[in-house]
């Protein structure tokens, strides 16, 4: 196995009394797209600034390609950052902004010229080289920031919520472009975001963070389908979470009924939480449904109807339906055993992974 | 709001401009075309432009104003940078501004006490065995005191310009590989250019016509245009010549304003294939 490009070993960070990072351990491999996903204050930007060199750690080790980063100043790290508000230099035009990193290193003029134009071409801005920064739209500024960061050929590119200032349509376009750029350049991207859709769409691997700790990491599909706890399930996508009991392996009880499910490896009659994704609930007639609920309201979302309904126990159910339903009508909900995801309380990620391996490998 | 109400608000401003700007300037210009015998003439300007004394005085004024401005910038810029990194920066800035609330004459007299033959500086020099020396009435003391007096007017605009810089720009500069020194030269300095020019205007132009300090601290060894005007109006009673020098000063002020003012950026290329967002 190759050396990971970045490795955190038992990293803790305190700001005064506030613990921003709690025993962070992870490894990032060369050439992948990683996302740090979490609400504000979860510590994701602190990790980014630690890698860039703008934070020191209170304890623990950060390795860059196997070597400690501790005494390397930010300007000597082969890491570049795309900042949240781009932080473009207002006194320089587009060309000089992009050329900044090269001219700092006294790269010859003609080489700067070709490399800047290549970088601008990569972000489709070659016609705007002589523009002032304040003459550009938000999307164009975003591209200048990307060109300015990649021209230094970093081993690692850090992106600090770079798309949050753009409108939705542009943000989606930029998601494709960033993903494509990452694959073309083959450098490691670490993308910080609080937007789960963004993280799911672009990443090879996602780290879900809350309150300074990494709760779960895995591929977007893993995290979406097998959230480790209530927080992750709720934060990643929309979900229906109800309390239940794991009667025995492959059988779970919730809302007063027993259902066949795909989870195992827990104590008999262990209290658990059950997740059902709104798009996994199919609307059917009451006699065919596994659950019967009464429709409360529905919203048309363009590609689906978002239905809110209540069961007899007054649990709220969110359903994504392709067809409209009648308000106040009783409807049946049908789902497959695999659609039920069972979560234990306070399960650590390592135990969770081990348990999954144990019965999924059978 | 109706227009009559608006006009009423103009009145104080108009009166001010008329009485304290237009009228005095007009009077000075008018006065400068009369000789001692109250005859209309351009003789004053001819004298000014052909006399080596006046030209030397003009150069002197420029030279001293330049030196004062230079030292003020050299002290104020690092000071403003330093102030911006302090925790209670507004408080420390206030301490620097505080002396400007005290009358210029009082400060000048205070320096006479400090620099005099038996003043505190000379007592100290005597104590360490190299004094007393002649400090008062030298170029050094004049420039020192003038610089001291002008420093707050330079620090303030520079300080504000530095405070306005988005800290993310400095982070970005470091991130792109710049050392602290390169960040200062390539990011902080260009972004505070406006603050520096504002400070230079606030210091250089008044320094051209300093006259009280030239007498009290410079001991009349330093003769600037300001001193010359005072002499003509109060001693020789040659108001015409005094006014002529006044007009010259006003013109010089406009020239230095134009030189330090904001220039339109040169670039204007036409972008044809601008990508549409």
XYZ file of C-alpha atoms in Angstrom:
639
model
C 0.000 0.000 0.000
C 1.201 3.508 -0.743
C 1.746 6.060 2.004
C -1.399 8.070 2.706
C -1.051 11.710 1.650
C -2.443 12.923 4.958
C -2.759 11.059 8.189
C -4.238 12.327 11.478
C -3.256 10.386 14.576
C -5.154 11.114 17.793
C -5.435 14.803 16.992
C -7.003 17.067 19.614
C -7.448 20.806 19.342
C -8.534 23.198 22.036
C -9.438 26.869 21.627
C -9.272 27.917 25.260
C -11.754 25.634 27.004
C -13.538 24.707 23.813
C -12.500 21.405 22.283
C -12.748 21.848 18.531
C -11.330 18.436 17.590
C -11.793 15.270 19.647
C -9.329 12.440 18.998
C -9.412 12.657 15.215
C -7.922 9.705 13.320
C -8.033 9.257 9.568
C -5.985 8.643 6.468
C -6.459 10.203 3.067
C -5.181 8.457 -0.032
C -3.588 10.078 -3.062
C -5.916 11.137 -5.859
C -9.311 10.842 -4.194
C -12.130 13.277 -3.552
C -12.932 13.529 0.148
C -15.655 15.533 1.859
C -15.808 16.696 5.426
C -19.513 17.080 6.083
C -21.089 18.536 9.169
C -23.018 21.457 10.582
C -21.183 24.685 11.393
C -19.012 24.349 14.459
C -18.469 20.634 13.888
C -14.710 21.055 13.441
C -14.469 20.487 9.697
C -12.892 23.869 8.934
C -10.503 23.367 11.861
C -9.249 20.187 10.187
C -8.818 22.065 6.926
C -6.866 24.874 8.563
C -4.733 22.324 10.369
C -3.763 20.709 7.069
C -3.113 24.133 5.480
C -0.969 25.167 8.436
C -3.066 27.956 9.949
C -3.871 26.004 13.119
C -1.569 24.107 15.397
C -2.863 20.991 17.119
C -3.007 20.700 20.901
C -1.984 17.055 20.846
C -1.581 14.290 18.296
C 0.313 14.041 15.014
C -0.438 15.112 11.474
C 1.612 13.385 8.788
C 1.988 14.557 5.185
C 3.208 11.713 2.970
C 4.503 10.041 6.117
C 6.390 13.068 7.448
C 5.250 15.200 10.401
C 3.810 18.549 9.307
C 4.261 20.234 12.647
C 7.147 22.590 11.860
C 6.366 23.238 8.207
C 4.999 26.800 7.713
C 1.924 27.195 5.475
C 3.931 28.683 2.598
C 6.171 25.608 2.475
C 3.337 23.071 2.340
C 2.400 21.501 -0.979
C -1.195 22.281 -0.179
C -3.417 25.016 -1.579
C -6.790 26.252 -0.498
C -9.880 27.585 -2.221
C -11.450 29.884 0.327
C -15.096 30.343 1.119
C -15.254 33.883 -0.240
C -12.429 33.177 -2.710
C -10.070 35.748 -1.097
C -8.964 37.041 -4.507
C -6.555 39.980 -4.445
C -8.594 43.068 -5.393
C -5.514 45.033 -6.476
C -4.530 42.461 -9.095
C -6.320 41.490 -12.288
C -7.317 37.942 -13.167
C -3.965 37.083 -14.732
C -1.914 38.427 -11.832
C -4.121 36.726 -9.255
C -3.538 33.385 -10.920
C 0.167 34.158 -11.401
C 0.649 35.100 -7.733
C 1.945 31.739 -6.540
C 4.381 31.445 -9.461
C 5.763 34.975 -9.264
C 6.365 34.486 -5.522
C 8.663 31.624 -6.479
C 10.396 33.711 -9.183
C 9.330 31.426 -12.010
C 10.547 32.876 -15.365
C 8.126 35.305 -17.063
C 7.443 33.249 -20.186
C 6.753 30.138 -18.130
C 4.311 32.114 -15.966
C 2.596 33.325 -19.128
C 2.019 29.833 -20.515
C 1.095 28.237 -17.209
C -1.384 30.984 -16.262
C -3.045 30.804 -19.648
C -3.232 26.995 -19.370
C -4.825 27.268 -15.931
C -7.296 29.889 -17.150
C -8.148 27.708 -20.128
C -8.873 24.855 -17.741
C -11.509 26.966 -15.978
C -12.735 28.589 -19.242
C -11.604 32.101 -18.397
C -8.808 32.733 -20.910
C -10.671 35.701 -22.473
C -10.944 37.447 -19.111
C -7.245 37.434 -18.187
C -6.950 41.216 -18.109
C -10.196 41.872 -16.223
C -10.264 43.332 -12.744
C -11.584 41.061 -10.014
C -14.532 43.315 -9.205
C -15.686 43.122 -12.817
C -16.330 39.383 -12.489
C -19.485 37.526 -11.498
C -19.478 35.211 -8.485
C -19.092 32.150 -10.675
C -16.171 33.691 -12.559
C -14.453 34.659 -9.307
C -14.893 31.083 -8.170
C -13.075 29.901 -11.294
C -10.233 32.369 -10.777
C -9.841 31.022 -7.246
C -9.650 27.485 -8.615
C -7.072 28.456 -11.255
C -5.010 30.329 -8.673
C -4.937 27.298 -6.383
C -4.180 24.596 -8.965
C -1.421 26.503 -10.766
C 0.971 25.693 -7.909
C 0.423 21.993 -8.651
C -0.367 21.113 -5.032
C -0.465 17.517 -3.833
C -3.604 18.363 -1.961
C -6.316 20.899 -2.677
C -8.461 22.109 0.206
C -11.879 23.556 -0.569
C -13.587 25.487 2.201
C -17.294 25.609 1.295
C -16.338 27.121 -2.068
C -19.790 26.818 -3.603
C -21.859 28.259 -0.780
C -21.977 31.783 -2.251
C -23.324 30.646 -5.635
C -26.935 30.238 -6.657
C -28.337 26.735 -6.940
C -28.060 26.209 -10.681
C -24.478 27.445 -10.834
C -23.610 25.387 -7.767
C -24.747 22.226 -9.487
C -22.728 23.059 -12.605
C -19.654 23.715 -10.487
C -20.106 20.361 -8.723
C -19.685 18.583 -12.055
C -16.748 20.779 -12.991
C -14.922 20.290 -9.703
C -15.391 16.540 -9.854
C -14.191 16.458 -13.428
C -11.218 18.696 -12.630
C -10.219 16.481 -9.722
C -10.268 13.388 -11.921
C -8.302 15.136 -14.659
C -5.608 16.491 -12.325
C -5.479 13.386 -10.160
C -4.738 15.399 -7.027
C -6.424 14.802 -3.700
C -9.330 17.112 -2.923
C -10.606 17.738 0.589
C -13.948 19.459 0.351
C -15.567 21.016 3.394
C -19.311 21.497 3.248
C -22.461 21.524 5.318
C -24.499 20.620 2.225
C -25.104 16.877 2.186
C -26.248 16.850 -1.448
C -22.943 18.385 -2.511
C -20.970 15.844 -0.510
C -23.000 12.899 -1.802
C -22.703 14.043 -5.412
C -18.965 14.610 -5.589
C -17.117 12.503 -3.059
C -15.281 9.221 -3.181
C -15.487 9.201 0.575
C -17.347 11.280 3.140
C -16.458 12.022 6.746
C -19.533 13.020 8.722
C -18.585 15.254 11.647
C -20.381 16.671 14.636
C -19.075 18.491 17.706
C -15.422 17.953 16.846
C -15.622 14.223 16.219
C -15.874 12.076 13.109
C -19.087 10.072 13.472
C -18.851 7.969 10.357
C -16.838 7.699 7.196
C -17.496 5.786 4.042
C -18.627 6.054 0.470
C -21.695 8.233 -0.174
C -23.813 5.125 -0.789
C -22.653 3.452 2.453
C -23.370 6.497 4.514
C -26.748 7.083 2.940
C -27.867 3.469 3.175
C -26.274 2.548 6.494
C -26.154 5.596 8.738
C -24.545 4.758 12.051
C -26.816 6.816 14.287
C -29.714 9.211 14.524
C -27.554 12.275 13.776
C -26.058 10.880 10.581
C -29.384 9.527 9.364
C -31.029 12.864 9.974
C -28.189 14.954 8.538
C -27.689 12.910 5.376
C -30.878 13.146 3.395
C -34.391 13.042 4.741
C -35.479 10.162 6.870
C -38.187 8.724 9.067
C -36.694 7.667 12.376
C -38.816 5.720 14.881
C -38.001 3.869 18.079
C -38.191 0.087 17.948
C -37.012 -3.183 19.418
C -34.752 -5.770 17.798
C -36.752 -8.915 18.628
C -34.150 -11.273 17.177
C -31.830 -11.377 14.149
C -33.636 -10.228 11.015
C -36.796 -9.261 12.925
C -37.549 -5.816 14.283
C -40.600 -4.421 16.019
C -41.761 -0.833 15.628
C -45.082 1.040 15.710
C -46.481 -2.062 17.434
C -45.768 -4.451 14.545
C -43.029 -6.928 13.695
C -41.217 -6.694 10.383
C -38.654 -8.780 8.594
C -35.442 -6.818 8.125
C -31.855 -7.247 6.890
C -30.011 -6.391 10.100
C -28.540 -8.737 12.664
C -25.856 -9.121 15.307
C -27.660 -7.412 18.173
C -28.856 -8.605 21.589
C -32.401 -10.054 21.601
C -34.986 -7.392 22.463
C -32.399 -4.617 22.268
C -33.969 -1.142 22.012
C -33.004 0.400 18.661
C -33.910 3.152 16.229
C -35.287 2.363 12.813
C -34.683 4.453 9.694
C -36.887 4.408 6.620
C -35.973 6.736 3.740
C -38.951 8.648 2.265
C -38.171 7.424 -1.261
C -38.208 3.777 -0.078
C -41.828 4.052 1.037
C -44.234 3.074 -1.738
C -47.807 4.313 -1.593
C -50.402 1.587 -2.041
C -53.961 0.751 -0.980
C -54.510 0.245 2.769
C -55.104 -3.500 2.442
C -51.787 -4.071 0.638
C -49.714 -1.826 2.917
C -47.483 -2.969 5.753
C -48.365 0.252 7.516
C -51.507 2.333 7.321
C -51.206 6.094 7.625
C -53.463 9.088 7.162
C -52.310 11.807 4.738
C -51.881 15.199 6.377
C -50.451 17.361 3.607
C -48.494 17.137 0.387
C -46.148 19.411 -1.538
C -45.320 19.199 -5.222
C -41.510 19.163 -5.588
C -41.305 18.891 -9.367
C -39.892 15.393 -9.656
C -41.986 13.986 -6.807
C -44.716 14.706 -4.279
C -43.612 15.117 -0.697
C -46.328 13.638 1.493
C -46.592 14.046 5.255
C -48.780 11.437 6.949
C -49.449 10.156 10.479
C -49.956 6.594 11.672
C -52.347 5.518 14.449
C -49.632 6.195 17.068
C -49.182 9.765 15.795
C -45.722 9.107 14.338
C -44.992 11.403 11.432
C -44.082 9.753 8.121
C -42.435 11.541 5.216
C -43.064 9.877 1.874
C -41.746 10.698 -1.597
C -44.412 9.609 -4.029
C -44.364 9.853 -7.811
C -48.153 10.175 -7.911
C -50.315 12.585 -5.936
C -52.430 11.286 -3.053
C -55.717 12.538 -1.668
C -55.471 14.653 1.447
C -56.921 13.134 4.640
C -57.192 9.747 2.928
C -55.890 6.553 4.506
C -53.094 5.029 2.459
C -50.975 1.928 2.800
C -47.163 2.036 2.872
C -45.166 -0.811 1.447
C -41.431 -1.425 1.866
C -38.960 -4.267 1.431
C -37.033 -5.802 4.349
C -33.808 -4.203 2.957
C -35.412 -0.748 3.173
C -35.468 -0.999 6.958
C -32.226 0.166 8.527
C -31.729 -0.569 12.226
C -29.411 1.633 14.338
C -28.143 0.757 17.820
C -27.702 3.432 20.443
C -24.119 4.651 21.055
C -22.507 2.194 18.676
C -18.897 3.081 17.785
C -17.918 3.144 14.150
C -15.458 0.253 14.476
C -18.079 -1.994 16.151
C -20.631 -0.949 13.553
C -18.296 -1.874 10.678
C -17.391 -5.199 12.322
C -21.038 -6.132 12.867
C -21.957 -5.293 9.293
C -19.077 -7.362 7.976
C -20.060 -10.286 10.162
C -23.491 -10.872 8.652
C -23.137 -9.263 5.264
C -20.283 -11.599 4.445
C -22.471 -14.665 5.002
C -38.479 66.679 0.472
C -39.255 69.863 -1.450
C -36.632 71.934 -3.161
C -36.895 75.048 -0.979
C -36.062 72.978 2.091
C -33.060 71.566 0.255
C -31.895 75.056 -0.642
C -31.978 76.068 2.999
C -29.538 73.279 3.822
C -27.162 74.619 1.161
C -26.905 78.009 2.833
C -24.338 77.255 5.567
C -22.171 75.365 3.098
C -22.415 78.102 0.470
C -21.648 80.806 3.015
C -18.648 78.859 4.224
C -17.264 78.297 0.734
C -17.879 81.908 -0.218
C -16.465 83.578 2.886
C -13.639 81.231 3.802
C -12.524 79.715 0.517
C -13.464 81.753 -2.528
C -13.179 85.232 -1.034
C -9.726 84.763 0.582
C -8.281 83.093 -2.492
C -9.685 85.846 -4.701
C -8.260 88.500 -2.384
C -4.841 86.858 -2.378
C -4.791 86.618 -6.159
C -5.984 90.240 -6.424
C -3.446 91.453 -3.856
C -0.587 89.650 -5.635
C -0.937 91.972 -8.636
C -0.121 95.141 -6.642
C 3.244 96.522 -5.639
C 4.135 98.470 -2.502
C 2.780 101.684 -4.103
C -0.616 100.064 -4.831
C -0.026 99.993 -8.583
C -1.316 97.091 -10.604
C 1.652 95.113 -11.908
C 3.010 91.617 -12.512
C 6.309 92.704 -11.028
C 5.812 90.473 -7.968
C 5.706 87.341 -10.127
C 8.709 88.468 -12.142
C 10.629 89.047 -8.909
C 9.616 85.700 -7.548
C 10.618 83.776 -10.644
C 13.923 85.602 -11.208
C 15.161 85.937 -7.645
C 17.467 83.141 -6.533
C 16.467 83.792 -2.919
C 12.820 82.966 -3.544
C 13.626 79.979 -5.689
C 15.989 78.654 -3.032
C 13.262 79.197 -0.448
C 10.822 77.263 -2.614
C 13.252 74.396 -2.997
C 13.921 74.543 0.734
C 10.216 74.277 1.483
C 9.918 71.316 -0.825
C 12.990 69.647 0.581
C 11.945 69.992 4.208
C 8.366 68.998 3.496
C 9.711 65.979 1.636
C 11.987 64.979 4.521
C 9.224 65.446 7.097
C 6.820 63.366 4.999
C 9.421 60.676 4.385
C 10.279 60.242 8.059
C 6.609 60.358 9.001
C 5.838 57.519 6.576
C 8.841 55.491 7.690
C 7.722 55.705 11.309
C 3.957 55.563 10.798
C 3.691 52.548 8.496
C 5.367 50.022 10.798
C 3.570 51.642 13.742
C 0.190 51.242 12.032
C 0.992 47.607 11.182
C 1.967 46.976 14.782
C -1.102 48.743 16.187
C -3.362 46.560 14.057
C -2.019 43.421 15.685
C -2.674 44.599 19.227
C -5.564 43.376 21.279
C -7.040 46.730 22.318
C -5.970 48.481 19.148
C -8.516 51.292 19.342
C -7.210 52.285 22.752
C -3.585 52.405 21.602
C -4.594 54.361 18.523
C -6.363 56.867 20.743
C -3.141 57.399 22.691
C -1.413 58.345 19.452
C -4.190 60.692 18.407
C -4.398 62.315 21.837
C -1.478 64.784 21.336
C -3.261 66.315 18.328
C -5.819 67.740 20.745
C -3.137 69.880 22.326
C -2.257 73.226 20.805
C 0.693 73.238 18.421
C 2.359 76.161 20.222
C 2.234 74.378 23.574
C 3.922 71.379 22.055
C 6.564 73.583 20.437
C 7.337 75.254 23.754
C 7.528 71.856 25.429
C 10.195 70.859 22.913
C 12.136 74.044 23.580
C 12.304 72.903 27.191
C 13.404 69.424 26.195
C 16.025 70.452 23.603
C 17.409 73.599 25.293
C 21.014 73.966 26.507
C 19.974 72.989 30.035
C 17.035 70.840 28.857
C 16.450 67.217 29.773
C 18.124 65.786 26.649
C 21.296 67.757 27.238
C 21.280 66.845 30.920
C 21.186 63.214 29.883
C 23.940 63.720 27.280
C 26.015 65.420 29.972
C 25.351 62.550 32.326
C 26.712 59.970 29.873
C 29.594 62.294 29.061
C 28.981 63.531 25.514
C 27.059 66.735 26.096
C 25.841 69.326 26.175
C 25.309 69.824 22.452
C 23.458 72.388 20.358
C 20.161 70.637 19.582
C 17.629 73.440 19.458
C 17.744 75.646 16.348
C 19.151 72.911 14.103
C 17.735 71.163 11.035
C 17.557 68.039 13.124
C 15.357 69.531 15.830
C 13.091 71.171 13.243
C 12.516 67.955 11.318
C 12.233 65.932 14.520
C 9.509 68.122 16.005
C 7.657 68.547 12.700
C 7.683 64.775 12.204
C 6.441 64.254 15.747
C 3.566 66.650 15.168
C 2.576 65.156 11.798
C 2.768 61.456 12.741
C -0.861 61.094 13.953
C -2.123 62.513 10.637
C -0.145 59.836 8.803
C -0.885 56.908 11.112
C -4.635 57.373 11.063
C -5.297 56.833 7.323
C -2.701 54.051 7.088
C -4.104 52.345 10.153
C -7.614 52.471 8.684
C -6.421 51.110 5.344
C -4.690 48.179 7.048
C -7.698 47.486 9.261
C -9.899 47.267 6.164
C -7.879 44.463 4.573
C -9.774 41.181 4.617
C -7.654 38.839 6.777
C -8.520 36.038 4.356
C -6.315 37.775 1.758
C -3.293 37.443 4.025
C -4.136 33.808 4.682
C -4.505 33.274 0.937
C -1.135 34.870 0.287
C 0.578 32.573 2.803
C -1.318 29.626 1.394
C -0.037 30.410 -2.110
C 3.526 30.281 -0.879
C 4.364 33.845 0.136
C 6.508 34.517 3.186
C 5.374 37.161 5.671
C 7.688 39.657 3.989
C 6.360 38.861 0.492
C 2.822 39.196 1.829
C 3.676 42.639 3.156
C 5.241 43.810 -0.108
C 2.800 42.225 -2.538
C -0.517 42.338 -0.706
C -0.582 44.665 2.293
C 1.421 47.509 0.762
C -0.539 47.760 -2.516
C -3.847 47.468 -0.673
C -2.935 50.351 1.640
C -1.690 52.653 -1.132
C -4.757 54.865 -0.744
C -4.095 55.220 2.970
C -0.494 56.209 2.300
C -1.419 58.822 -0.315
C -4.085 60.250 1.981
C -1.477 60.473 4.728
C 1.080 62.044 2.408
C -1.432 64.678 1.359
C -2.323 65.380 4.975
C 1.347 65.795 5.906
C 3.215 67.089 2.857
C 0.928 69.976 1.963
C 0.753 71.555 5.444
C 4.498 70.971 5.822
C 5.121 73.219 2.794
C 3.924 76.243 4.718
C 5.139 75.501 8.239
C 6.338 78.711 9.811
C 5.847 78.690 13.568
C 8.151 75.738 14.055
C 10.793 77.194 11.746
C 11.078 80.092 14.144
C 10.626 78.415 17.536
C 12.467 75.162 16.919
C 14.432 75.902 13.737
C 15.545 79.301 15.091
C 14.910 80.952 11.705
C 17.813 78.985 10.265
C 15.252 77.095 8.263
C 13.479 79.550 5.970
C 10.498 78.175 4.099
C 7.759 79.815 2.057
C 5.609 79.946 5.167
C 8.253 82.006 6.947
C 8.564 84.281 3.925
C 4.837 84.989 3.821
C 4.818 85.837 7.523
C 7.784 88.181 7.033
C 6.150 90.009 4.115
C 2.840 90.506 5.843
C 4.034 91.343 9.339
C 7.546 92.784 8.964
C 8.176 94.268 5.501
C 4.480 95.019 4.952
C 4.869 93.974 1.322
C 1.436 92.385 1.022
C 1.691 92.044 -2.741
C 4.810 89.898 -2.540
C 3.366 87.896 0.351
C 0.240 87.215 -1.677
C 2.310 86.157 -4.670
C 4.063 83.530 -2.556
C 0.649 82.515 -1.243
C -0.574 81.972 -4.799
C 2.543 79.944 -5.551
C 1.836 77.793 -2.476
C -1.757 77.225 -3.552
C -0.566 76.143 -7.012
C 1.984 73.805 -5.459
C -0.731 72.258 -3.316
C -2.834 71.544 -6.362
C 0.169 70.017 -8.105
C 0.939 67.699 -5.197
C -2.740 66.787 -4.930
C -2.740 65.857 -8.609
C 0.470 63.842 -8.237
C -0.689 61.833 -5.242
C -4.336 61.560 -6.262
C -5.998 58.404 -7.498
C -5.054 57.680 -11.090
C -7.337 55.860 -13.414
C -6.018 52.380 -14.032
C -4.382 52.185 -17.438
C -5.820 48.855 -18.605
C -8.842 48.798 -20.842
C -8.899 45.921 -23.220
C -11.966 44.772 -25.034
C -13.095 41.287 -24.152
C -14.837 39.743 -27.076
C -15.573 36.156 -26.166
C -16.512 36.780 -22.549
C -18.172 33.647 -21.242
C -21.661 34.272 -20.120
C -22.557 33.126 -16.647
